[in-house]
Coordinates of C-alpha atoms in Angstrom, one line a residue:
Chain A
M1436 CA 26.8 -4.1 -40.6
S1437 CA 27.0 -1.2 -38.1
E1438 CA 28.7 -1.7 -34.8
V1439 CA 26.7 -1.5 -31.6
K1440 CA 28.5 0.5 -28.9
A1441 CA 29.6 -1.1 -25.7
G1442 CA 27.2 -0.2 -22.9
T1443 CA 24.1 -0.3 -25.1
W1444 CA 21.0 -2.2 -23.7
V1445 CA 20.7 -5.2 -25.9
E1446 CA 19.1 -8.7 -26.1
I1447 CA 21.0 -11.8 -26.9
E1448 CA 19.8 -15.2 -27.9
K1449 CA 21.4 -18.6 -27.2
I1450 CA 20.4 -22.1 -28.0
L1451 CA 20.7 -23.9 -24.6
L1452 CA 19.7 -27.4 -26.0
T1453 CA 19.4 -28.6 -29.5
P1454 CA 16.3 -30.8 -30.3
E1455 CA 18.3 -34.0 -29.7
Q1456 CA 19.7 -32.7 -26.4
R1457 CA 16.3 -31.8 -25.0
A1458 CA 14.6 -33.5 -22.0
P1459 CA 13.2 -36.9 -22.9
Q1460 CA 9.7 -36.2 -21.4
T1461 CA 9.2 -33.2 -23.8
P1462 CA 6.1 -33.6 -26.0
E1463 CA 6.7 -34.2 -29.7
D1464 CA 6.0 -30.7 -31.0
T1465 CA 8.2 -29.1 -28.4
H1466 CA 10.9 -31.7 -28.8
A1467 CA 11.3 -30.7 -32.5
T1468 CA 12.4 -27.2 -31.6
P1469 CA 15.6 -26.0 -29.9
Y1470 CA 15.5 -24.8 -26.3
L1471 CA 16.1 -21.1 -26.7
M1472 CA 17.1 -18.4 -24.2
K1473 CA 16.8 -14.6 -24.5
V1474 CA 18.4 -12.3 -22.0
A1475 CA 18.8 -8.5 -21.9
G1476 CA 21.8 -6.6 -20.6
F1477 CA 24.5 -4.0 -21.4
L1478 CA 26.8 -4.9 -24.2
V1479 CA 30.3 -5.5 -22.8
A1480 CA 32.3 -4.6 -26.0
D1481 CA 31.5 -3.0 -29.4
A1482 CA 30.1 -5.6 -31.8
P1483 CA 27.9 -5.9 -34.9
T1484 CA 24.4 -7.5 -34.6
D1485 CA 24.2 -11.2 -35.0
S1486 CA 27.7 -11.7 -33.7
E1487 CA 28.7 -13.6 -30.6
V1488 CA 28.9 -11.2 -27.7
T1489 CA 28.8 -11.0 -23.9
I1490 CA 26.5 -8.8 -21.9
R1491 CA 26.3 -7.6 -18.2
T1492 CA 22.8 -8.3 -17.0
L1493 CA 20.8 -6.4 -14.3
S1494 CA 22.0 -8.9 -11.7
G1495 CA 25.6 -8.2 -12.7
R1496 CA 26.1 -11.6 -14.4
I1497 CA 28.1 -11.9 -17.6
V1498 CA 26.1 -13.9 -20.2
G1499 CA 27.1 -14.9 -23.7
G1500 CA 25.0 -15.3 -26.9
K1501 CA 24.2 -13.9 -30.3
L1502 CA 23.4 -10.2 -30.4
K1503 CA 19.8 -10.0 -31.8
V1504 CA 18.0 -6.8 -30.6
V1505 CA 19.4 -3.4 -29.9
R1506 CA 17.5 -1.5 -27.1
P1507 CA 14.7 -4.1 -26.7
H1508 CA 11.5 -2.7 -25.4
Y1509 CA 8.0 -3.9 -24.4
E1510 CA 5.0 -3.6 -26.7
H1511 CA 2.4 -5.6 -24.9
S1512 CA -0.9 -3.7 -24.6
F1513 CA -4.5 -4.1 -23.7
G1514 CA -5.1 -5.5 -27.2
E1515 CA -7.8 -4.6 -29.7
T1516 CA -11.2 -3.9 -28.1
I1517 CA -13.3 -6.9 -27.4
E1518 CA -16.8 -5.5 -28.0
E1519 CA -18.4 -8.6 -26.3
L1520 CA -17.0 -7.3 -23.0
L1521 CA -18.3 -3.8 -23.2
I1522 CA -22.0 -4.4 -22.6
I1523 CA -21.4 -6.7 -19.6
G1524 CA -22.7 -5.3 -16.3
L1525 CA -24.5 -2.3 -17.8
G1526 CA -27.8 -3.4 -16.2
G1527 CA -29.9 -5.1 -18.8
E1528 CA -28.6 -8.6 -18.3
L1529 CA -28.9 -8.8 -14.5
Chain B
M1418 CA 37.3 -27.2 -14.6
T1419 CA 34.4 -26.8 -16.9
R1420 CA 31.3 -28.6 -15.7
D1421 CA 29.2 -30.8 -18.0
T1422 CA 26.1 -28.7 -18.9
S1423 CA 24.2 -31.5 -20.7
Y1424 CA 20.6 -32.0 -19.5
Q1425 CA 21.4 -35.4 -18.0
A1426 CA 24.5 -34.2 -16.2
V1427 CA 22.9 -31.2 -14.7
M1428 CA 19.8 -33.1 -13.6
A1429 CA 22.1 -35.7 -12.0
R1430 CA 23.6 -32.9 -9.9
R1431 CA 20.2 -31.7 -8.7
N1432 CA 20.4 -32.9 -5.1
E1433 CA 23.8 -31.3 -4.3
I1434 CA 22.8 -28.0 -6.1
M1435 CA 19.5 -27.9 -4.2
K1436 CA 21.2 -28.5 -0.9
S1437 CA 23.7 -25.8 -1.2
S1438 CA 21.2 -23.3 -2.7
M1439 CA 18.9 -23.5 0.4
G1440 CA 21.0 -24.7 3.3
L1441 CA 18.2 -27.2 3.9
D1442 CA 18.7 -30.9 4.2
Y1443 CA 15.4 -32.7 3.5
E1444 CA 16.9 -36.1 4.3
V1445 CA 16.5 -35.5 8.0
Y1446 CA 12.7 -35.5 7.6
R1447 CA 12.5 -38.8 5.9
Q1448 CA 10.4 -41.4 7.8
G1449 CA 9.7 -44.1 5.3
E1450 CA 9.7 -44.7 1.5
L1451 CA 6.9 -42.3 1.0
A1452 CA 6.5 -40.6 4.4
F1453 CA 8.3 -37.6 5.8
D1454 CA 7.7 -35.5 8.9
Y1455 CA 5.8 -32.6 7.3
E1456 CA 4.9 -30.8 10.4
R1457 CA 8.4 -31.0 11.8
M1458 CA 9.8 -29.6 8.5
M1459 CA 7.3 -26.7 8.8
D1460 CA 8.2 -26.1 12.4
D1461 CA 11.9 -26.2 11.8
C1462 CA 11.7 -22.9 9.9
G1463 CA 11.7 -21.4 13.3
F1464 CA 9.2 -18.7 12.6
T1465 CA 6.0 -18.2 14.5
L1466 CA 3.0 -16.5 12.9
E1467 CA 3.9 -13.3 14.8
D1468 CA 7.5 -13.5 13.4
I1469 CA 6.1 -13.9 9.9
I1470 CA 3.8 -10.9 10.2
K1471 CA 6.6 -8.7 11.6
I1472 CA 9.0 -9.7 8.8
Q1473 CA 6.4 -9.1 6.2
A1474 CA 5.5 -5.7 7.6
E1475 CA 9.1 -4.6 7.0
T1476 CA 8.7 -5.1 3.3
K1477 CA 5.2 -3.8 2.5
V1478 CA 3.5 -7.2 2.7
G1479 CA 0.2 -8.1 4.4
N1480 CA -2.5 -6.2 6.2
T1481 CA -4.4 -5.9 2.9
P1482 CA -8.0 -4.7 2.8
M1483 CA -11.1 -6.9 3.0
Y1484 CA -14.1 -5.6 1.1
E1485 CA -17.7 -6.8 1.1
L1486 CA -18.9 -7.0 -2.5
H1487 CA -22.4 -5.6 -1.9
N1488 CA -23.3 -5.2 -5.6
L1489 CA -22.1 -8.5 -6.7
T1490 CA -23.9 -10.2 -3.8
R1491 CA -27.1 -8.4 -4.8
A1492 CA -26.7 -9.6 -8.5
V1493 CA -26.1 -13.2 -7.3
R1494 CA -29.3 -13.1 -5.2
K1495 CA -31.3 -12.0 -8.2
I1496 CA -30.4 -15.3 -9.9
S1497 CA -30.6 -17.5 -6.8
A1498 CA -33.5 -19.4 -5.3
P1499 CA -35.4 -17.5 -2.5
G1500 CA -33.2 -17.2 0.6
K1501 CA -30.0 -18.1 -1.3
G1502 CA -27.0 -15.9 -2.2
A1503 CA -24.3 -15.7 0.5
R1504 CA -22.5 -12.5 1.3
I1505 CA -19.4 -12.3 -0.8
F1506 CA -16.2 -10.8 0.6
L1507 CA -12.9 -10.1 -1.2
K1508 CA -9.4 -9.9 0.3
D1509 CA -7.6 -7.4 -1.9
E1510 CA -4.1 -9.0 -2.1
A1511 CA -3.3 -6.8 -5.1
A1512 CA -2.4 -4.2 -2.3
N1513 CA 0.8 -6.1 -1.5
A1514 CA 4.1 -4.6 -2.6
S1515 CA 4.3 -6.5 -6.0
G1516 CA 0.6 -6.6 -6.7
S1517 CA -0.4 -10.1 -5.5
F1518 CA -0.4 -12.5 -2.6
K1519 CA 2.9 -14.0 -3.9
A1520 CA 4.7 -11.2 -2.0
R1521 CA 3.8 -13.1 1.2
R1522 CA 5.3 -16.2 -0.3
A1523 CA 8.5 -14.5 -1.4
S1524 CA 9.0 -12.4 1.7
I1525 CA 10.3 -15.1 4.1
S1526 CA 12.6 -16.6 1.4
A1527 CA 14.2 -13.2 0.8
Y1528 CA 14.5 -12.6 4.5
V1529 CA 16.2 -16.1 5.1
A1530 CA 18.5 -15.6 2.0
A1531 CA 19.7 -12.3 3.4
Q1532 CA 20.1 -13.8 7.0
K1533 CA 22.1 -16.7 5.7
G1534 CA 24.4 -14.4 3.7
Y1535 CA 23.4 -15.3 0.2
K1536 CA 24.2 -12.5 -2.3
G1537 CA 21.1 -13.1 -4.4
V1538 CA 18.0 -15.2 -5.0
I1539 CA 16.8 -17.1 -8.1
A1540 CA 13.3 -18.3 -8.8
A1541 CA 11.9 -20.2 -11.8
T1542 CA 8.4 -18.9 -12.4
S1543 CA 6.4 -17.3 -15.2
G1544 CA 3.9 -16.0 -12.6
N1545 CA 3.3 -13.2 -10.2
Y1546 CA 5.9 -14.9 -8.0
G1547 CA 8.7 -13.6 -10.1
A1548 CA 7.7 -10.0 -9.5
A1549 CA 7.2 -10.8 -5.8
V1550 CA 10.7 -12.3 -5.4
A1551 CA 12.2 -9.3 -7.3
S1552 CA 10.4 -6.8 -5.2
Q1553 CA 11.3 -8.6 -1.9
A1554 CA 14.9 -9.1 -3.0
V1555 CA 15.5 -5.5 -3.8
Q1556 CA 14.2 -4.5 -0.3
R1557 CA 16.6 -6.9 1.3
G1558 CA 19.6 -5.8 -0.7
L1559 CA 19.8 -9.0 -2.7
R1560 CA 20.4 -9.5 -6.4
C1561 CA 17.8 -11.4 -8.3
I1562 CA 17.4 -13.6 -11.3
I1563 CA 14.0 -14.8 -12.5
V1564 CA 13.8 -17.7 -15.0
Q1565 CA 10.7 -17.6 -17.1
E1566 CA 9.0 -19.7 -19.8
V1567 CA 7.9 -16.9 -22.1
F1568 CA 7.7 -17.6 -25.8
D1569 CA 6.9 -20.4 -28.3
S1570 CA 9.1 -21.5 -31.2
H1571 CA 7.8 -18.6 -33.3
G1572 CA 9.1 -16.2 -30.7
I1573 CA 5.6 -15.2 -29.7
G1574 CA 5.3 -14.3 -26.0
Q1575 CA 2.2 -14.9 -23.9
P1576 CA 1.1 -11.3 -23.1
E1577 CA 0.5 -12.0 -19.4
I1578 CA 4.0 -13.5 -19.0
V1579 CA 5.6 -10.7 -21.0
E1580 CA 4.0 -8.2 -18.5
K1581 CA 5.2 -10.2 -15.6
G1582 CA 8.7 -10.2 -17.0
R1583 CA 8.6 -6.4 -17.4
K1584 CA 7.6 -6.1 -13.8
C1585 CA 10.5 -8.2 -12.6
E1586 CA 12.9 -5.9 -14.6
A1587 CA 11.2 -2.9 -13.1
F1588 CA 12.4 -4.1 -9.7
G1589 CA 15.9 -4.5 -11.0
A1590 CA 15.9 -8.3 -11.6
E1591 CA 17.6 -10.1 -14.5
V1592 CA 14.9 -11.9 -16.4
V1593 CA 16.0 -15.1 -18.3
K1594 CA 13.4 -15.7 -21.0
L1595 CA 13.1 -19.2 -22.2
S1596 CA 11.1 -21.1 -24.9
V1597 CA 8.4 -23.6 -24.0
G1598 CA 9.5 -26.8 -22.2
P1599 CA 10.1 -28.6 -18.9
E1600 CA 13.8 -27.6 -19.1
L1601 CA 13.1 -24.5 -17.1
F1602 CA 14.2 -26.5 -14.1
Y1603 CA 17.4 -27.5 -15.9
Y1604 CA 18.3 -23.8 -16.4
L1605 CA 17.4 -23.0 -12.8
L1606 CA 19.9 -25.6 -11.7
L1607 CA 22.6 -24.2 -14.0
A1608 CA 22.0 -20.6 -12.8
L1609 CA 22.0 -21.7 -9.1
E1610 CA 25.3 -23.6 -9.7
E1611 CA 26.9 -20.6 -11.5
T1612 CA 25.9 -17.9 -9.0
G1613 CA 25.6 -19.7 -5.7
Y1614 CA 22.4 -17.7 -5.1
F1615 CA 19.5 -18.9 -2.8
N1616 CA 16.8 -20.9 -4.5
A1617 CA 13.6 -19.0 -3.7
S1618 CA 11.5 -22.0 -4.7
L1619 CA 7.7 -21.6 -4.4
Y1620 CA 7.6 -24.9 -2.6
T1621 CA 9.9 -24.5 0.4
P1622 CA 8.5 -24.3 4.0
F1623 CA 9.5 -20.6 3.9
G1624 CA 7.2 -20.0 0.9
I1625 CA 4.2 -21.7 2.5
K1626 CA 4.8 -20.2 6.0
G1627 CA 4.6 -16.7 4.4
V1628 CA 1.0 -17.4 3.2
E1629 CA -0.2 -18.4 6.7
S1630 CA -0.5 -14.8 7.6
L1631 CA -3.1 -14.5 4.8
G1632 CA -5.3 -17.1 6.4
S1633 CA -5.2 -15.7 9.9
E1634 CA -5.7 -12.1 8.7
L1635 CA -8.8 -12.9 6.7
T1636 CA -10.3 -14.8 9.7
L1637 CA -9.7 -11.8 12.0
Q1638 CA -11.1 -9.4 9.4
I1639 CA -14.3 -11.3 8.8
R1640 CA -14.9 -11.6 12.6
S1641 CA -14.3 -7.9 13.1
M1642 CA -16.5 -6.8 10.2
T1643 CA -19.4 -9.2 10.7
G1644 CA -19.2 -10.6 14.2
R1645 CA -19.2 -14.1 12.9
E1646 CA -17.1 -16.8 11.2
P1647 CA -16.7 -17.2 7.4
D1648 CA -18.5 -20.3 6.1
A1649 CA -16.3 -20.9 3.1
V1650 CA -13.1 -19.5 1.7
V1651 CA -12.4 -19.9 -2.0
V1652 CA -8.7 -20.1 -3.1
T1653 CA -7.4 -20.0 -6.6
H1654 CA -5.5 -23.2 -7.0
A1655 CA -2.4 -24.1 -9.1
G1656 CA 0.7 -25.5 -7.4
G1657 CA -1.0 -25.8 -4.0
G1658 CA 0.9 -23.2 -1.9
N1659 CA -2.0 -20.7 -1.8
I1660 CA -4.5 -23.2 -0.4
T1661 CA -1.9 -24.8 2.0
G1662 CA -0.7 -21.6 3.5
T1663 CA -4.1 -20.0 3.7
A1664 CA -5.7 -23.1 5.3
R1665 CA -2.9 -23.4 7.9
G1666 CA -3.2 -19.7 8.8
M1667 CA -7.0 -20.1 9.2
M1668 CA -6.5 -23.1 11.4
A1669 CA -4.0 -21.2 13.5
A1670 CA -6.7 -18.5 14.0
G1671 CA -9.3 -21.2 14.9
C1672 CA -11.3 -20.8 11.7
Q1673 CA -13.4 -23.9 10.7
A1674 CA -14.6 -22.6 7.4
K1675 CA -14.7 -24.9 4.4
V1676 CA -11.6 -24.5 2.2
V1677 CA -12.6 -24.6 -1.5
A1678 CA -10.1 -24.7 -4.2
C1679 CA -10.9 -23.2 -7.6
S1680 CA -9.1 -23.5 -10.9
V1681 CA -9.8 -22.6 -14.5
D1682 CA -10.6 -25.7 -16.6
L1683 CA -7.9 -26.0 -19.2
S1684 CA -8.5 -29.7 -20.0
G1685 CA -7.3 -30.8 -23.4
L1686 CA -4.3 -28.5 -23.5
H1687 CA -0.9 -29.9 -22.8
M1688 CA 1.2 -27.7 -20.5
A1689 CA 4.6 -28.5 -22.2
S1690 CA 3.3 -28.3 -25.8
D1691 CA 4.8 -25.6 -28.0
H1692 CA 1.6 -25.5 -30.0
D1693 CA -0.8 -25.2 -27.0
F1694 CA 1.4 -22.7 -25.1
N1695 CA -0.2 -19.6 -26.7
R1696 CA -3.7 -21.1 -26.9
K1697 CA -4.2 -20.9 -23.2
S1698 CA -5.7 -17.6 -21.9
F1699 CA -4.6 -18.3 -18.4
T1700 CA -1.0 -18.8 -17.3
T1701 CA -1.8 -19.9 -13.8
G1702 CA -4.7 -20.9 -11.5
H1703 CA -5.6 -23.6 -14.0
T1704 CA -6.1 -27.3 -14.0
G1705 CA -2.8 -27.9 -15.9
F1706 CA -1.1 -27.3 -12.5
G1707 CA -4.0 -27.7 -10.1
I1708 CA -4.8 -31.3 -10.7
P1709 CA -1.3 -32.8 -11.1
F1710 CA 0.0 -30.9 -8.1
A1711 CA -3.0 -31.8 -5.9
T1712 CA -2.7 -35.5 -6.8
W1713 CA 1.0 -35.7 -6.5
P1714 CA 2.7 -32.7 -4.8
D1715 CA 6.3 -34.0 -5.0
R1716 CA 6.8 -33.0 -8.6
V1717 CA 8.6 -29.7 -7.9
D1718 CA 12.1 -28.1 -7.7
V1719 CA 12.7 -29.2 -4.1
P1720 CA 12.9 -32.7 -2.8
R1721 CA 9.7 -32.5 -0.7
N1722 CA 6.9 -30.1 -1.4
A1723 CA 5.7 -28.0 1.5
A1724 CA 2.5 -27.2 -0.5
R1725 CA 0.3 -30.2 0.0
S1726 CA -3.2 -29.0 -1.1
M1727 CA -5.2 -32.2 -0.6
R1728 CA -4.4 -32.1 3.2
Y1729 CA -6.5 -28.9 3.4
M1730 CA -9.0 -29.0 0.5
D1731 CA -12.7 -29.7 1.3
D1732 CA -14.0 -29.1 -2.2
Y1733 CA -12.6 -28.3 -5.7
V1734 CA -14.6 -26.2 -8.2
L1735 CA -13.6 -25.7 -11.8
V1736 CA -14.6 -22.7 -13.9
K1737 CA -14.4 -22.0 -17.6
Q1738 CA -12.2 -19.4 -19.1
G1739 CA -15.2 -17.5 -20.5
E1740 CA -16.8 -17.5 -17.0
V1741 CA -13.7 -15.9 -15.4
F1742 CA -13.5 -13.2 -18.1
Y1743 CA -17.2 -12.4 -17.6
I1744 CA -16.8 -12.1 -13.8
T1745 CA -13.6 -10.0 -14.3
E1746 CA -15.6 -7.5 -16.4
L1747 CA -18.5 -7.6 -14.0
L1748 CA -16.2 -6.9 -11.0
A1749 CA -15.1 -3.7 -12.7
K1750 CA -18.6 -2.7 -13.7
L1751 CA -20.4 -3.5 -10.5
E1752 CA -17.8 -3.1 -7.8
G1753 CA -15.6 -0.4 -9.4
I1754 CA -12.3 -2.3 -9.1
E1755 CA -10.2 -3.7 -11.9
R1756 CA -8.2 -6.8 -11.0
G1757 CA -6.2 -9.4 -13.0
P1758 CA -8.2 -12.3 -14.5
A1759 CA -6.1 -15.1 -13.0
G1760 CA -6.8 -13.9 -9.5
N1761 CA -10.5 -13.6 -10.3
T1762 CA -10.7 -17.3 -10.8
S1763 CA -11.8 -17.6 -7.2
V1764 CA -14.3 -14.7 -7.5
T1765 CA -15.9 -16.8 -10.2
G1766 CA -15.9 -19.9 -8.0
A1767 CA -17.4 -17.8 -5.2
V1768 CA -20.3 -16.6 -7.4
A1769 CA -21.1 -20.2 -8.3
L1770 CA -21.0 -21.3 -4.7
A1771 CA -22.8 -18.3 -3.2
R1772 CA -25.8 -19.2 -5.3
E1773 CA -26.2 -22.4 -3.4
M1774 CA -25.5 -20.9 0.1
K1775 CA -28.0 -19.2 2.4
Q1776 CA -28.1 -15.4 2.5
D1777 CA -26.8 -15.1 6.0
Q1778 CA -23.7 -17.2 5.2
I1779 CA -20.3 -15.7 4.3
I1780 CA -18.0 -16.7 1.5
V1781 CA -14.6 -15.2 1.2
V1782 CA -12.4 -14.8 -1.9
Q1783 CA -9.0 -14.7 -0.4
E1784 CA -7.0 -13.0 -3.1
T1785 CA -6.8 -10.6 -6.0
E1786 CA -3.9 -9.7 -8.3
Y1787 CA -2.9 -6.5 -10.1
T1788 CA -3.9 -5.8 -13.7
G1789 CA -2.5 -3.8 -16.5
A1790 CA -1.3 -4.1 -20.1
G1791 CA -0.9 -7.8 -21.1
K1792 CA -2.3 -8.9 -17.8
H1793 CA -5.9 -8.0 -18.5
H1794 CA -8.9 -9.9 -19.8
N1795 CA -9.1 -7.7 -22.9
S1796 CA -5.5 -8.4 -23.7
Q1797 CA -6.0 -12.1 -23.3
L1798 CA -9.1 -12.2 -25.4
A1799 CA -7.5 -10.0 -28.1
F1800 CA -4.5 -12.3 -28.2
A1801 CA -6.6 -15.4 -28.3
R1802 CA -8.4 -14.0 -31.3
K1803 CA -5.1 -13.4 -33.0
M1804 CA -4.1 -17.0 -32.3
G1805 CA -7.3 -18.1 -34.2
I1806 CA -9.4 -18.9 -31.2
E1807 CA -13.1 -18.0 -31.5
V1808 CA -14.4 -15.5 -28.9
R1809 CA -18.1 -15.1 -28.5
R1810 CA -21.0 -14.8 -26.1
G1811 CA -23.1 -17.8 -25.3
N1812 CA -23.2 -20.8 -23.0
P1813 CA -19.7 -21.1 -21.4
D1814 CA -20.0 -24.9 -21.4
D1815 CA -19.9 -24.8 -25.2
G1816 CA -16.3 -23.5 -25.2
V1817 CA -13.6 -25.9 -26.4
N1818 CA -10.2 -25.2 -24.8
G1819 CA -7.7 -24.1 -27.5
K1820 CA -10.5 -23.5 -30.1
S1821 CA -13.1 -21.2 -28.5
I1822 CA -13.9 -19.1 -25.5
V1823 CA -17.5 -18.6 -24.8
I1824 CA -18.4 -15.6 -22.5
P1825 CA -21.7 -16.0 -20.6
E1826 CA -24.6 -13.9 -21.8
H1827 CA -26.0 -13.8 -18.3
L1828 CA -24.8 -14.2 -14.7
S1829 CA -27.1 -17.2 -14.3
Q1830 CA -24.7 -19.1 -16.7
V1831 CA -21.8 -18.8 -14.2
K1832 CA -22.1 -22.2 -12.5
G1833 CA -18.7 -23.7 -12.1
C1834 CA -18.3 -27.5 -11.9
K1835 CA -17.7 -29.3 -8.6
Q1836 CA -15.0 -32.0 -8.8
D1837 CA -15.4 -35.4 -7.3
M1838 CA -13.0 -35.3 -4.3
E1839 CA -12.9 -39.1 -4.0
K1840 CA -11.7 -39.3 -7.6
L1841 CA -8.9 -36.9 -6.8
R1842 CA -7.9 -38.8 -3.7
N1843 CA -7.9 -42.0 -5.7
S1844 CA -5.6 -40.3 -8.3
Y1845 CA -3.3 -39.4 -5.4
L1846 CA -3.2 -43.1 -4.3
K1847 CA -2.5 -44.3 -7.8
N1848 CA 0.4 -41.9 -8.0
A1849 CA 1.7 -43.0 -4.6
A1850 CA 1.3 -46.6 -5.7
K1851 CA 3.6 -45.8 -8.7
Q1852 CA 6.3 -44.8 -6.3
L1853 CA 5.9 -48.0 -4.2
A1854 CA 3.4 -50.8 -4.3
P1855 CA 0.9 -50.3 -1.5
E1856 CA 1.6 -53.8 0.0
K1857 CA 5.1 -52.5 0.7
W1858 CA 4.0 -49.4 2.5
S1859 CA 5.0 -49.3 6.2
E1860 CA 2.7 -48.1 8.9
V1861 CA 4.3 -44.7 8.8
D1862 CA 3.8 -44.5 5.0
R1863 CA 0.2 -45.5 5.4
R1864 CA -0.5 -42.8 8.0
F1865 CA 1.4 -40.2 5.9
V1866 CA -0.6 -41.0 2.7
A1867 CA -3.9 -40.9 4.6
A1868 CA -3.0 -37.5 6.2
D1869 CA -1.9 -36.2 2.8
V1870 CA -5.5 -36.6 1.4
K1871 CA -7.2 -35.5 4.7
K1872 CA -8.5 -39.0 5.5
D1873 CA -7.9 -41.7 8.1
L1874 CA -6.6 -45.3 7.9
T1875 CA -10.0 -46.9 7.7
W1876 CA -10.7 -44.8 4.6
L1877 CA -7.3 -45.7 3.2
D1878 CA -7.8 -49.5 3.6
S1879 CA -11.2 -49.3 1.9
A1880 CA -9.9 -47.1 -0.9
L1881 CA -6.9 -49.3 -1.6
K1882 CA -9.1 -52.3 -1.9
Q1883 CA -11.1 -50.6 -4.7
L1884 CA -8.0 -49.1 -6.4

């Protein structure tokens, strides 16, 4: 597995609470899953993906977790066209 | 020494963590088992309305435009009875620094945090508030951490929340992305304890004071544009801060207009359910927050909630997801402005109400929010379809939350649904009774409870008898 260089923008994951450690008021379906955190930051030292690492976040905090994504980015969009919306307000229906 | 980070241990430390993260001792306001001195707590902030406006002007908050929606008003009149169809006005809060009214709410917290010498601020929110805190923090030279509930157990993020996280990062904030669950508060406490930052909670007096400028501004704008008073102001309602702050600001400006709350009806979906999380097409302004927070405000991340919506609410209207998406599209097509769907909840409520009001009356929608990738009605509907939810045109009442979204075929199908205020007040009383049996309430508790639902002691006695 290739090493990721220190200083690279990465995302780490960490299980904060296992299912049995979760809040008692959590609904059943949620309670069956671990409570998971993802944080992005700059990798502190060279490390391979999936290893335990520390990162420096944008607020300057050092946070530890498993290195999962190298150079994470956003892909959210306007989504596939919803044709039902297109004809709204064109005149006919008012 | 390593601190115990188990859920139970951290929750047990909540009071001490809260106290040091705000420099505010709520105990001094306690008056009874239920009662606390709400007005004194608000006054003790030490800011006049003029101070608030001045502080906000320093960081690009407030003085947002008010528009009359001539074309939407005309469309509503076409479907209303003769003489009906009030003039609809819209306060364009998307013009605030971070794209929503939440900039008002964050502005005073960031100012106070800087004044008190905190190095940074933290807020737990998946909403526009995160971006607002990040934007205000950076202008005050503070570091910022936003704690968000973002994704379900399959790692799928709600597109609107993903966008709001991006915006926080754009302002230089660290964004902690968490899976579904009420433990968001647990992580907030951990982060506050670790960093010693200021808790920029949505529900402090500072947060609510910041919104008062919105209520006074809208009153002055309507007076200057029309030469008269607004008749009703519609407020998108979730946690209660929007309605509380706006109504208090209106009162300060001498405005007597009806204050109408409006939420998207998400009944049937559980807010903390991993399964339901990505089957909601609204992440705020909905009944999942609106009803529990109205009927028991003290369920938040501070000991006493400064957002007490039932004190100010005259009516409460619910709208369907499909109705809001329809109105969001119509706002773009008729009025030439694109705004975020969650903020348009109150536009939808205003359309429903304007139909029943006289043509010379004025109804004000008091906020809008920015829109963009992820935070757009097309994004939400496309995502809903991917999650297996049926999207179609028809009667919006036929929509089943979590299964289908029905977009009206005609404006006349946008009707909203008025809630029974007595029922809401009774729910509040039942919640209060769970804290302490009513026969044990002191006189000060009784007066507090009555004021908290905008009623007097005669009403309280009669309501308690029927409970």
